[in-house]
mmCIF file of C-alpha atoms in Angstrom:
data_model
loop_
_atom_site.group_PDB
_atom_site.id
_atom_site.type_symbol
_atom_site.label_atom_id
_atom_site.label_comp_id
_atom_site.label_asym_id
_atom_site.label_seq_id
_atom_site.Cartn_x
_atom_site.Cartn_y
_atom_site.Cartn_z
ATOM 1 C CA MET A 13 -5.007 -32.728 14.099
ATOM 2 C CA GLY A 14 -3.189 -30.117 16.048
ATOM 3 C CA VAL A 15 -0.321 -28.813 15.293
ATOM 4 C CA CYS A 16 2.936 -27.337 17.895
ATOM 5 C CA ILE A 17 6.681 -25.638 17.630
ATOM 6 C CA ILE A 18 9.019 -28.041 19.253
ATOM 7 C CA GLY A 19 11.761 -26.470 18.898
ATOM 8 C CA TRP A 20 13.680 -23.561 16.973
ATOM 9 C CA ALA A 21 16.725 -21.200 16.295
ATOM 10 C CA HIS A 22 17.212 -17.732 15.018
ATOM 11 C CA SER A 23 20.601 -16.480 13.907
ATOM 12 C CA PRO A 24 22.390 -12.854 14.137
ATOM 13 C CA PHE A 25 20.213 -9.997 11.736
ATOM 14 C CA GLY A 26 21.918 -7.750 9.980
ATOM 15 C CA ARG A 27 25.113 -7.394 7.056
ATOM 16 C CA LEU A 28 26.577 -10.265 8.198
ATOM 17 C CA ASP A 29 29.492 -10.007 5.113
ATOM 18 C CA GLY A 30 31.429 -13.479 6.080
ATOM 19 C CA LEU A 31 28.002 -16.016 6.295
ATOM 20 C CA SER A 32 26.681 -16.686 2.528
ATOM 21 C CA LEU A 33 22.641 -18.287 2.047
ATOM 22 C CA GLU A 34 23.623 -21.381 2.710
ATOM 23 C CA ASP A 35 25.800 -20.818 5.420
ATOM 24 C CA LEU A 36 22.462 -19.033 7.287
ATOM 25 C CA ILE A 37 19.952 -22.202 6.244
ATOM 26 C CA VAL A 38 22.918 -24.753 7.343
ATOM 27 C CA GLN A 39 23.566 -22.296 10.333
ATOM 28 C CA VAL A 40 19.736 -22.365 11.950
ATOM 29 C CA SER A 41 18.009 -25.903 10.209
ATOM 30 C CA ARG A 42 21.009 -27.985 12.352
ATOM 31 C CA ASP A 43 20.590 -25.501 15.441
ATOM 32 C CA ALA A 44 16.611 -26.188 15.080
ATOM 33 C CA LEU A 45 17.059 -29.927 15.189
ATOM 34 C CA ALA A 46 19.279 -30.033 18.456
ATOM 35 C CA HIS A 47 17.209 -27.806 19.986
ATOM 36 C CA ALA A 48 14.256 -30.083 19.315
ATOM 37 C CA GLN A 49 15.988 -33.328 19.680
ATOM 38 C CA VAL A 50 14.659 -34.390 15.879
ATOM 39 C CA ASP A 51 16.977 -36.714 14.090
ATOM 40 C CA GLY A 52 17.212 -35.502 10.835
ATOM 41 C CA ALA A 53 15.591 -39.066 9.744
ATOM 42 C CA GLU A 54 12.319 -38.399 11.435
ATOM 43 C CA VAL A 55 11.626 -35.241 8.960
ATOM 44 C CA ASP A 56 8.950 -35.927 6.899
ATOM 45 C CA GLY A 57 9.049 -32.395 4.827
ATOM 46 C CA ILE A 58 11.015 -29.026 4.422
ATOM 47 C CA TRP A 59 9.200 -26.188 3.626
ATOM 48 C CA LEU A 60 12.391 -22.902 2.899
ATOM 49 C CA GLY A 61 10.394 -19.630 3.175
ATOM 50 C CA GLN A 62 12.559 -16.878 0.467
ATOM 51 C CA LEU A 63 11.810 -14.037 -2.086
ATOM 52 C CA ASN A 64 15.724 -13.420 -3.093
ATOM 53 C CA GLY A 65 14.264 -12.871 -6.457
ATOM 54 C CA GLY A 66 17.925 -11.849 -7.115
ATOM 55 C CA PHE A 67 19.911 -10.710 -4.081
ATOM 56 C CA VAL A 68 21.506 -14.213 -4.101
ATOM 57 C CA PRO A 69 22.514 -15.293 -8.253
ATOM 58 C CA GLU A 70 20.947 -19.181 -6.772
ATOM 59 C CA ILE A 71 17.507 -19.791 -7.661
ATOM 60 C CA PHE A 72 16.679 -23.032 -6.736
ATOM 61 C CA CYS A 73 17.461 -23.659 -2.825
ATOM 62 C CA SER A 74 15.319 -25.950 -1.300
ATOM 63 C CA SER A 75 17.713 -28.984 -1.304
ATOM 64 C CA LEU A 76 20.232 -26.708 0.826
ATOM 65 C CA VAL A 77 18.966 -27.719 4.578
ATOM 66 C CA LEU A 78 19.671 -30.812 3.373
ATOM 67 C CA GLN A 79 23.442 -30.225 3.972
ATOM 68 C CA ALA A 80 22.475 -29.354 7.929
ATOM 69 C CA ASP A 81 22.182 -33.174 8.249
ATOM 70 C CA PRO A 82 22.990 -36.243 5.858
ATOM 71 C CA ARG A 83 19.779 -37.733 7.370
ATOM 72 C CA LEU A 84 17.780 -35.087 5.701
ATOM 73 C CA ARG A 85 18.425 -36.336 2.155
ATOM 74 C CA TRP A 86 16.014 -38.024 0.616
ATOM 75 C CA CYS A 87 13.048 -36.139 2.462
ATOM 76 C CA PRO A 88 10.617 -33.518 0.452
ATOM 77 C CA ALA A 89 11.686 -30.033 0.561
ATOM 78 C CA THR A 90 9.892 -27.075 -0.714
ATOM 79 C CA ARG A 91 10.814 -22.999 -1.030
ATOM 80 C CA VAL A 92 7.873 -20.689 -0.487
ATOM 81 C CA GLU A 93 7.742 -17.440 -1.872
ATOM 82 C CA ASN A 94 4.955 -14.591 -0.901
ATOM 83 C CA ALA A 95 6.845 -11.501 -0.695
ATOM 84 C CA CYS A 96 7.961 -10.419 2.788
ATOM 85 C CA ALA A 97 5.183 -12.918 4.003
ATOM 86 C CA SER A 98 7.017 -16.094 2.851
ATOM 87 C CA GLY A 99 8.327 -17.191 6.400
ATOM 88 C CA ALA A 100 4.490 -17.024 7.525
ATOM 89 C CA ALA A 101 3.944 -18.949 4.395
ATOM 90 C CA ALA A 102 5.996 -21.933 4.438
ATOM 91 C CA VAL A 103 5.556 -22.016 7.772
ATOM 92 C CA PHE A 104 1.235 -22.459 6.493
ATOM 93 C CA ALA A 105 2.585 -25.140 4.102
ATOM 94 C CA ALA A 106 4.160 -27.373 6.900
ATOM 95 C CA CYS A 107 0.525 -26.650 9.128
ATOM 96 C CA ASP A 108 -1.511 -27.580 6.286
ATOM 97 C CA ALA A 109 1.009 -30.815 5.580
ATOM 98 C CA ILE A 110 0.656 -32.142 9.027
ATOM 99 C CA GLU A 111 -3.425 -31.511 9.862
ATOM 100 C CA SER A 112 -3.944 -33.485 6.512
ATOM 101 C CA GLY A 113 -1.915 -36.191 7.654
ATOM 102 C CA ARG A 114 0.862 -36.340 4.969
ATOM 103 C CA ALA A 115 3.346 -35.383 8.098
ATOM 104 C CA GLY A 116 4.267 -35.967 11.748
ATOM 105 C CA LEU A 117 7.555 -34.135 11.418
ATOM 106 C CA ALA A 118 8.180 -30.527 9.916
ATOM 107 C CA LEU A 119 11.263 -27.980 9.865
ATOM 108 C CA VAL A 120 10.832 -24.820 8.116
ATOM 109 C CA VAL A 121 13.034 -22.308 7.175
ATOM 110 C CA GLY A 122 13.406 -18.724 6.132
ATOM 111 C CA ALA A 123 16.200 -17.061 4.982
ATOM 112 C CA GLU A 124 17.872 -14.499 2.897
ATOM 113 C CA LYS A 125 20.758 -12.542 1.767
ATOM 114 C CA MET A 126 19.953 -9.367 0.796
ATOM 115 C CA THR A 127 22.862 -6.833 1.728
ATOM 116 C CA GLY A 128 25.245 -8.509 -1.610
ATOM 117 C CA VAL A 129 23.744 -6.327 -4.069
ATOM 118 C CA SER A 130 23.240 -2.845 -3.822
ATOM 119 C CA GLY A 131 20.690 0.078 -2.275
ATOM 120 C CA PRO A 132 18.890 0.854 -5.373
ATOM 121 C CA GLU A 133 19.260 -3.388 -6.316
ATOM 122 C CA VAL A 134 17.598 -4.037 -3.082
ATOM 123 C CA THR A 135 14.493 -1.520 -3.980
ATOM 124 C CA ARG A 136 13.920 -2.241 -7.250
ATOM 125 C CA ILE A 137 14.126 -6.183 -6.602
ATOM 126 C CA LEU A 138 11.494 -5.569 -3.589
ATOM 127 C CA GLY A 139 9.063 -2.985 -6.019
ATOM 128 C CA SER A 140 8.392 -5.826 -7.772
ATOM 129 C CA ALA A 141 6.582 -7.599 -5.036
ATOM 130 C CA SER A 142 4.051 -4.338 -6.473
ATOM 131 C CA TYR A 143 1.351 -4.087 -9.307
ATOM 132 C CA VAL A 144 4.893 -3.398 -11.221
ATOM 133 C CA LYS A 145 3.106 -2.028 -14.796
ATOM 134 C CA GLU A 146 1.018 0.199 -12.198
ATOM 135 C CA GLU A 147 3.531 0.704 -9.430
ATOM 136 C CA ALA A 148 6.909 -0.037 -10.068
ATOM 137 C CA ALA A 149 7.342 0.454 -14.075
ATOM 138 C CA CYS A 150 5.749 4.943 -12.623
ATOM 139 C CA GLY A 151 9.072 4.750 -9.912
ATOM 140 C CA MET A 152 7.149 3.980 -7.031
ATOM 141 C CA SER A 153 9.016 2.056 -4.354
ATOM 142 C CA PHE A 154 7.417 0.472 -1.731
ATOM 143 C CA PRO A 155 8.908 3.919 0.483
ATOM 144 C CA GLY A 156 6.295 5.533 -1.320
ATOM 145 C CA LEU A 157 3.696 3.019 -1.942
ATOM 146 C CA PHE A 158 4.173 3.269 1.687
ATOM 147 C CA GLY A 159 5.109 7.189 2.541
ATOM 148 C CA ASP A 160 1.222 7.716 0.283
ATOM 149 C CA LEU A 161 -0.179 5.944 3.130
ATOM 150 C CA ALA A 162 1.074 7.812 5.609
ATOM 151 C CA GLN A 163 0.218 10.932 4.260
ATOM 152 C CA ALA A 164 -3.281 9.671 3.064
ATOM 153 C CA TYR A 165 -4.122 8.714 7.059
ATOM 154 C CA PHE A 166 -2.361 11.901 8.162
ATOM 155 C CA ASP A 167 -4.894 13.321 5.510
ATOM 156 C CA ALA A 168 -7.282 11.806 7.337
ATOM 157 C CA TYR A 169 -6.120 11.904 10.648
ATOM 158 C CA GLY A 170 -4.410 14.731 10.906
ATOM 159 C CA ASP A 171 -0.501 14.843 11.973
ATOM 160 C CA HIS A 172 0.804 12.198 13.471
ATOM 161 C CA ALA A 173 4.578 12.364 12.292
ATOM 162 C CA PRO A 174 5.176 12.154 16.313
ATOM 163 C CA THR A 175 2.759 8.885 16.956
ATOM 164 C CA LEU A 176 5.383 7.174 13.893
ATOM 165 C CA ALA A 177 8.268 8.686 16.036
ATOM 166 C CA ARG A 178 7.099 6.552 18.915
ATOM 167 C CA ILE A 179 6.870 3.503 17.442
ATOM 168 C CA ALA A 180 10.227 4.102 16.433
ATOM 169 C CA ALA A 181 11.735 4.544 19.072
ATOM 170 C CA LYS A 182 9.285 2.123 20.923
ATOM 171 C CA ASN A 183 10.775 -0.589 18.304
ATOM 172 C CA HIS A 184 14.817 0.668 18.913
ATOM 173 C CA ALA A 185 14.333 0.556 22.782
ATOM 174 C CA ASN A 186 12.476 -2.836 22.208
ATOM 175 C CA GLY A 187 15.590 -3.994 20.043
ATOM 176 C CA THR A 188 18.477 -3.256 22.627
ATOM 177 C CA ARG A 189 16.812 -6.802 24.636
ATOM 178 C CA ASN A 190 16.856 -8.188 21.604
ATOM 179 C CA PRO A 191 20.906 -10.856 21.576
ATOM 180 C CA TRP A 192 19.811 -11.714 17.352
ATOM 181 C CA ALA A 193 18.766 -7.820 16.883
ATOM 182 C CA GLN A 194 20.554 -5.703 13.969
ATOM 183 C CA MET A 195 20.195 -2.960 15.286
ATOM 184 C CA ARG A 196 20.256 -3.414 19.046
ATOM 185 C CA ARG A 197 20.676 1.089 19.816
ATOM 186 C CA ASP A 198 18.168 3.175 21.465
ATOM 187 C CA LEU A 199 17.347 6.633 19.975
ATOM 188 C CA GLY A 200 15.087 7.848 21.493
ATOM 189 C CA PHE A 201 12.022 9.574 20.501
ATOM 190 C CA ALA A 202 13.175 12.710 19.856
ATOM 191 C CA PHE A 203 16.213 11.769 17.154
ATOM 192 C CA CYS A 204 13.203 9.504 15.600
ATOM 193 C CA ASN A 205 10.930 12.888 15.455
ATOM 194 C CA THR A 206 13.410 15.047 13.865
ATOM 195 C CA VAL A 207 14.158 15.573 10.403
ATOM 196 C CA SER A 208 18.057 15.485 10.339
ATOM 197 C CA GLU A 209 20.983 14.657 8.095
ATOM 198 C CA ARG A 210 21.399 10.940 9.795
ATOM 199 C CA ASN A 211 17.345 10.821 10.075
ATOM 200 C CA PRO A 212 16.434 12.354 6.616
ATOM 201 C CA ARG A 213 13.452 11.829 4.966
ATOM 202 C CA ILE A 214 12.603 9.037 2.882
ATOM 203 C CA ALA A 215 8.988 8.707 0.991
ATOM 204 C CA GLY A 216 6.388 11.577 1.810
ATOM 205 C CA PRO A 217 5.524 11.982 5.872
ATOM 206 C CA LEU A 218 8.218 8.473 6.155
ATOM 207 C CA ARG A 219 11.432 9.819 7.526
ATOM 208 C CA LYS A 220 15.279 7.090 7.771
ATOM 209 C CA THR A 221 13.766 6.152 11.288
ATOM 210 C CA ASP A 222 10.069 4.534 9.792
ATOM 211 C CA CYS A 223 12.020 2.158 7.449
ATOM 212 C CA SER A 224 12.850 -0.940 7.961
ATOM 213 C CA LEU A 225 16.462 -2.325 7.456
ATOM 214 C CA VAL A 226 18.042 -4.373 4.871
ATOM 215 C CA SER A 227 18.840 -7.561 5.958
ATOM 216 C CA ASP A 228 21.029 -10.815 6.092
ATOM 217 C CA GLY A 229 19.711 -13.494 8.691
ATOM 218 C CA ALA A 230 18.196 -16.477 8.989
ATOM 219 C CA ALA A 231 15.330 -18.692 11.909
ATOM 220 C CA ALA A 232 14.320 -22.265 12.197
ATOM 221 C CA LEU A 233 11.348 -24.654 13.173
ATOM 222 C CA VAL A 234 10.291 -27.791 14.055
ATOM 223 C CA LEU A 235 6.123 -28.438 13.563
ATOM 224 C CA ALA A 236 5.032 -31.788 14.702
ATOM 225 C CA ASP A 237 2.022 -33.348 15.498
ATOM 226 C CA GLU A 238 0.225 -33.684 18.277
ATOM 227 C CA SER A 239 0.457 -36.962 18.788
ATOM 228 C CA LEU A 240 3.923 -37.074 18.676
ATOM 229 C CA LEU A 241 4.637 -34.357 22.183
ATOM 230 C CA ALA A 242 5.948 -37.363 24.478
ATOM 231 C CA ARG A 243 9.135 -36.750 24.172
ATOM 232 C CA ALA A 244 9.522 -33.061 23.437
ATOM 233 C CA ALA A 245 10.433 -31.243 25.738
ATOM 234 C CA ARG A 246 8.705 -28.045 24.651
ATOM 235 C CA ALA A 247 5.720 -27.099 22.766
ATOM 236 C CA ILE A 248 3.376 -24.338 21.580
ATOM 237 C CA ARG A 249 0.469 -24.687 19.416
ATOM 238 C CA PHE A 250 -1.085 -22.671 16.984
ATOM 239 C CA ARG A 251 -5.103 -22.371 18.427
ATOM 240 C CA ALA A 252 -5.763 -20.890 15.028
ATOM 241 C CA ARG A 253 -4.140 -18.988 12.047
ATOM 242 C CA ALA A 254 -5.851 -17.143 9.163
ATOM 243 C CA GLN A 255 -4.551 -16.061 5.542
ATOM 244 C CA VAL A 256 -6.546 -13.385 3.471
ATOM 245 C CA ASN A 257 -5.104 -12.654 0.454
ATOM 246 C CA ASP A 258 -6.380 -8.927 -1.424
ATOM 247 C CA PHE A 259 -6.023 -7.989 -4.645
ATOM 248 C CA LEU A 260 -2.395 -6.712 -6.416
ATOM 249 C CA PRO A 261 -3.240 -3.674 -7.950
ATOM 250 C CA ILE A 262 -3.820 -0.804 -4.712
ATOM 251 C CA SER A 263 -5.755 0.777 -7.795
ATOM 252 C CA ARG A 264 -8.680 -1.749 -7.037
ATOM 253 C CA ARG A 265 -8.382 -1.563 -3.424
ATOM 254 C CA ASP A 266 -8.325 1.538 -0.417
ATOM 255 C CA LEU A 267 -5.654 0.361 0.937
ATOM 256 C CA LEU A 268 -5.924 3.765 4.585
ATOM 257 C CA SER A 269 -8.804 0.986 5.499
ATOM 258 C CA PHE A 270 -6.179 -2.054 5.841
ATOM 259 C CA GLU A 271 -9.131 -4.966 4.742
ATOM 260 C CA GLY A 272 -6.961 -7.937 3.958
ATOM 261 C CA PRO A 273 -5.232 -8.073 7.671
ATOM 262 C CA ARG A 274 -7.545 -7.207 9.694
ATOM 263 C CA ARG A 275 -9.815 -9.623 8.354
ATOM 264 C CA ALA A 276 -6.903 -12.071 8.726
ATOM 265 C CA TRP A 277 -7.384 -10.851 12.621
ATOM 266 C CA GLY A 278 -10.565 -11.360 12.551
ATOM 267 C CA THR A 279 -10.503 -14.417 11.196
ATOM 268 C CA ALA A 280 -7.958 -16.228 13.613
ATOM 269 C CA LEU A 281 -9.294 -14.634 16.792
ATOM 270 C CA ALA A 282 -12.705 -15.855 16.583
ATOM 271 C CA GLY A 283 -11.287 -19.553 14.999
ATOM 272 C CA ALA A 284 -9.223 -19.588 18.260
ATOM 273 C CA GLY A 285 -12.081 -17.830 19.885
ATOM 274 C CA CYS A 286 -10.372 -15.137 22.203
ATOM 275 C CA ARG A 287 -10.423 -11.266 21.717
ATOM 276 C CA VAL A 288 -7.248 -9.498 21.154
ATOM 277 C CA THR A 289 -7.487 -7.987 24.389
ATOM 278 C CA ASP A 290 -7.388 -11.647 25.936
ATOM 279 C CA LEU A 291 -3.169 -11.856 23.669
ATOM 280 C CA SER A 292 -0.665 -11.712 26.542
ATOM 281 C CA PHE A 293 1.417 -9.692 22.736
ATOM 282 C CA ALA A 294 1.873 -9.442 19.436
ATOM 283 C CA GLU A 295 4.285 -9.421 17.119
ATOM 284 C CA VAL A 296 3.399 -7.742 13.703
ATOM 285 C CA HIS A 297 4.934 -6.369 10.449
ATOM 286 C CA ASP A 298 6.554 -3.526 10.879
ATOM 287 C CA CYS A 299 7.747 -2.512 7.139
ATOM 288 C CA PHE A 300 7.058 0.972 8.084
ATOM 289 C CA THR A 301 6.289 2.684 11.432
ATOM 290 C CA ILE A 302 2.375 3.478 10.131
ATOM 291 C CA ALA A 303 1.868 -0.233 9.192
ATOM 292 C CA GLU A 304 2.320 -1.018 12.576
ATOM 293 C CA LEU A 305 -0.182 1.772 13.208
ATOM 294 C CA LEU A 306 -2.749 0.588 11.118
ATOM 295 C CA THR A 307 -2.124 -2.858 12.716
ATOM 296 C CA TYR A 308 -2.742 -1.373 16.011
ATOM 297 C CA GLU A 309 -6.054 -0.723 14.379
ATOM 298 C CA ALA A 310 -7.578 -3.447 12.720
ATOM 299 C CA MET A 311 -6.187 -6.180 14.979
ATOM 300 C CA GLY A 312 -9.313 -3.872 17.143
ATOM 301 C CA LEU A 313 -7.135 -2.241 19.397
ATOM 302 C CA ALA A 314 -8.534 0.673 18.534
ATOM 303 C CA ARG A 315 -11.099 2.400 15.743
ATOM 304 C CA PRO A 316 -9.965 3.363 12.598
ATOM 305 C CA GLY A 317 -7.490 7.158 13.236
ATOM 306 C CA ARG A 318 -7.516 6.341 17.351
ATOM 307 C CA GLY A 319 -4.104 4.100 16.567
ATOM 308 C CA ALA A 320 -2.623 7.085 18.928
ATOM 309 C CA ASP A 321 -4.748 5.812 21.398
ATOM 310 C CA ARG A 322 -2.617 2.617 22.753
ATOM 311 C CA LEU A 323 0.767 4.311 22.729
ATOM 312 C CA ALA A 324 -0.608 6.706 25.086
ATOM 313 C CA ASP A 325 -1.781 4.903 27.590
ATOM 314 C CA GLY A 326 0.569 3.046 27.219
ATOM 315 C CA THR A 327 -0.898 -0.622 25.785
ATOM 316 C CA VAL A 328 1.290 -1.728 23.824
ATOM 317 C CA LEU A 329 4.492 -0.375 25.274
ATOM 318 C CA PRO A 330 6.156 -3.257 27.181
ATOM 319 C CA GLY A 331 4.803 -3.433 30.990
ATOM 320 C CA GLY A 332 1.199 -2.416 29.108
ATOM 321 C CA ALA A 333 -1.057 -4.440 28.255
ATOM 322 C CA LEU A 334 -1.066 -6.176 24.577
ATOM 323 C CA PRO A 335 2.976 -5.268 24.511
ATOM 324 C CA VAL A 336 4.091 -5.052 20.426
ATOM 325 C CA ASN A 337 7.401 -5.825 18.954
ATOM 326 C CA LEU A 338 9.271 -6.487 21.855
ATOM 327 C CA SER A 339 11.863 -8.266 19.642
ATOM 328 C CA GLY A 340 12.326 -4.247 18.210
ATOM 329 C CA GLY A 341 10.345 -5.859 15.375
ATOM 330 C CA LEU A 342 11.733 -5.419 11.597
ATOM 331 C CA LYS A 343 12.242 -1.669 12.632
ATOM 332 C CA ALA A 344 15.003 -2.629 14.809
ATOM 333 C CA LYS A 345 15.267 -6.424 14.855
ATOM 334 C CA GLY A 346 15.808 -6.576 11.099
ATOM 335 C CA HIS A 347 14.149 -7.346 7.865
ATOM 336 C CA PRO A 348 15.842 -10.122 6.242
ATOM 337 C CA ILE A 349 12.533 -10.893 3.496
ATOM 338 C CA GLY A 350 12.843 -14.375 3.884
ATOM 339 C CA ALA A 351 13.290 -15.376 7.371
ATOM 340 C CA THR A 352 10.819 -12.272 8.681
ATOM 341 C CA GLY A 353 6.895 -14.464 9.277
ATOM 342 C CA VAL A 354 9.738 -18.036 10.931
ATOM 343 C CA SER A 355 11.571 -15.016 13.106
ATOM 344 C CA MET A 356 8.603 -14.016 14.413
ATOM 345 C CA HIS A 357 7.344 -17.677 15.681
ATOM 346 C CA VAL A 358 10.246 -18.137 16.588
ATOM 347 C CA LEU A 359 9.438 -15.403 19.146
ATOM 348 C CA ALA A 360 6.312 -16.125 19.968
ATOM 349 C CA ALA A 361 7.116 -19.635 21.296
ATOM 350 C CA MET A 362 10.320 -18.730 23.032
ATOM 351 C CA GLN A 363 7.756 -16.203 24.969
ATOM 352 C CA LEU A 364 4.939 -18.520 25.629
ATOM 353 C CA ALA A 365 7.653 -21.188 26.510
ATOM 354 C CA GLY A 366 9.548 -18.847 28.940
ATOM 355 C CA GLU A 367 12.727 -18.832 26.743
ATOM 356 C CA ALA A 368 12.835 -15.489 26.047
ATOM 357 C CA GLY A 369 15.362 -13.921 27.576
ATOM 358 C CA ASP A 370 15.786 -9.983 28.016
ATOM 359 C CA MET A 371 11.897 -10.096 26.021
ATOM 360 C CA GLN A 372 10.443 -12.309 28.218
ATOM 361 C CA VAL A 373 6.295 -11.086 29.182
ATOM 362 C CA ASP A 374 5.470 -11.996 32.543
ATOM 363 C CA SER A 375 3.253 -15.492 32.417
ATOM 364 C CA PRO A 376 2.030 -15.492 28.596
ATOM 365 C CA ARG A 377 -1.507 -17.303 27.810
ATOM 366 C CA LEU A 378 -1.430 -15.997 23.625
ATOM 367 C CA GLY A 379 0.970 -14.709 21.212
ATOM 368 C CA GLY A 380 -0.385 -13.241 18.094
ATOM 369 C CA VAL A 381 2.354 -12.966 15.071
ATOM 370 C CA PHE A 382 1.325 -10.700 11.804
ATOM 371 C CA ASN A 383 3.179 -11.306 8.659
ATOM 372 C CA MET A 384 2.322 -8.776 5.734
ATOM 373 C CA GLY A 385 3.603 -9.931 2.235
ATOM 374 C CA GLY A 386 3.890 -6.685 -0.036
ATOM 375 C CA ALA A 387 1.573 -3.256 0.241
ATOM 376 C CA ALA A 388 -1.598 -5.155 2.947
ATOM 377 C CA VAL A 389 -1.597 -8.285 -0.314
ATOM 378 C CA ALA A 390 -0.715 -11.391 1.768
ATOM 379 C CA ASN A 391 -2.181 -11.091 5.205
ATOM 380 C CA TYR A 392 -1.084 -13.871 7.339
ATOM 381 C CA VAL A 393 -2.042 -14.139 11.343
ATOM 382 C CA SER A 394 -1.007 -17.190 14.336
ATOM 383 C CA ILE A 395 -3.040 -17.322 17.096
ATOM 384 C CA LEU A 396 -0.445 -19.537 19.736
ATOM 385 C CA GLU A 397 -0.541 -20.841 23.199
ATOM 386 C CA ARG A 398 1.431 -23.170 25.323
ATOM 387 C CA ALA A 399 0.687 -26.484 25.140
ATOM 388 C CA LYS A 400 3.788 -27.741 26.790
#
């Protein structure tokens, strides 16, 4: 049985002091059901993607979705957690339920409220998603991990600080066209490429502009079995999807090879019967600019060490053959952990439905989504196409 996205919703991302986690969940759940023209009583299952880990006091949030519509009462609801890929994990769990025949309609919500704790506490919570006894317990943070990765890339392929700055500048410029983005400001290449008081080094060669944001936000999807599309106003089909998990300890992996993402992309593209060059756009996990650069290579756009070529020839830029992160990516859109993977699927569905506004690609046929948990540990790739 095929699965299609038939409705969606997206909150603003950023520091949302006036909104609680519950507010965010309820808002996008209600809006997604309305967008899909689905009654709460028709929903067969709810999946909530959320890391939490101490961002908010509540640790049992799945049934908060029921606050959106009293007719959702009694609907099975499950919280899904897989680090920064919690959103995609929730999407895939709902797809599994539909494909198995256990559900016809599913509501997927991704949400996170990160700004209620201090910056050091955010760093500590996120660090707990590493292999703690070898990494976080030794003082290593995720900026530190990806800083080391960037330095390893530079050692192997030369100084690519300007390349990372071009990725940051591209995504900030793209973010100006995204009405939900946390940072809607074009910073320009020169600013991103210069270490300054406003753009200090954070870890290794990574500057502040190379790092994603701390964000609040939520997004939601309504998924349906293809047999239920008669009354759907729109439908975006999962042509293929793949999940690949790698060892958690970095000590057991060659992180520079980005093998988990590479395998996930390869499996999904093979399942879709297409090549990466057949994609019209992609939303990828740029938690740090080095991650986006490595993703160009993992998805097959460039050979190892040659990801910069796709910036130089314009492939990944707006108007290019395969624009990447037209939403601004995690870099400018923001990165509320549990919401990220759901948000990526929302934005990809909007593109394919021709409803992406100022972000819209001309006549898109296929879209790719890549959501990653940890340092290339939990890797999710979806290939989407328009069905209706």
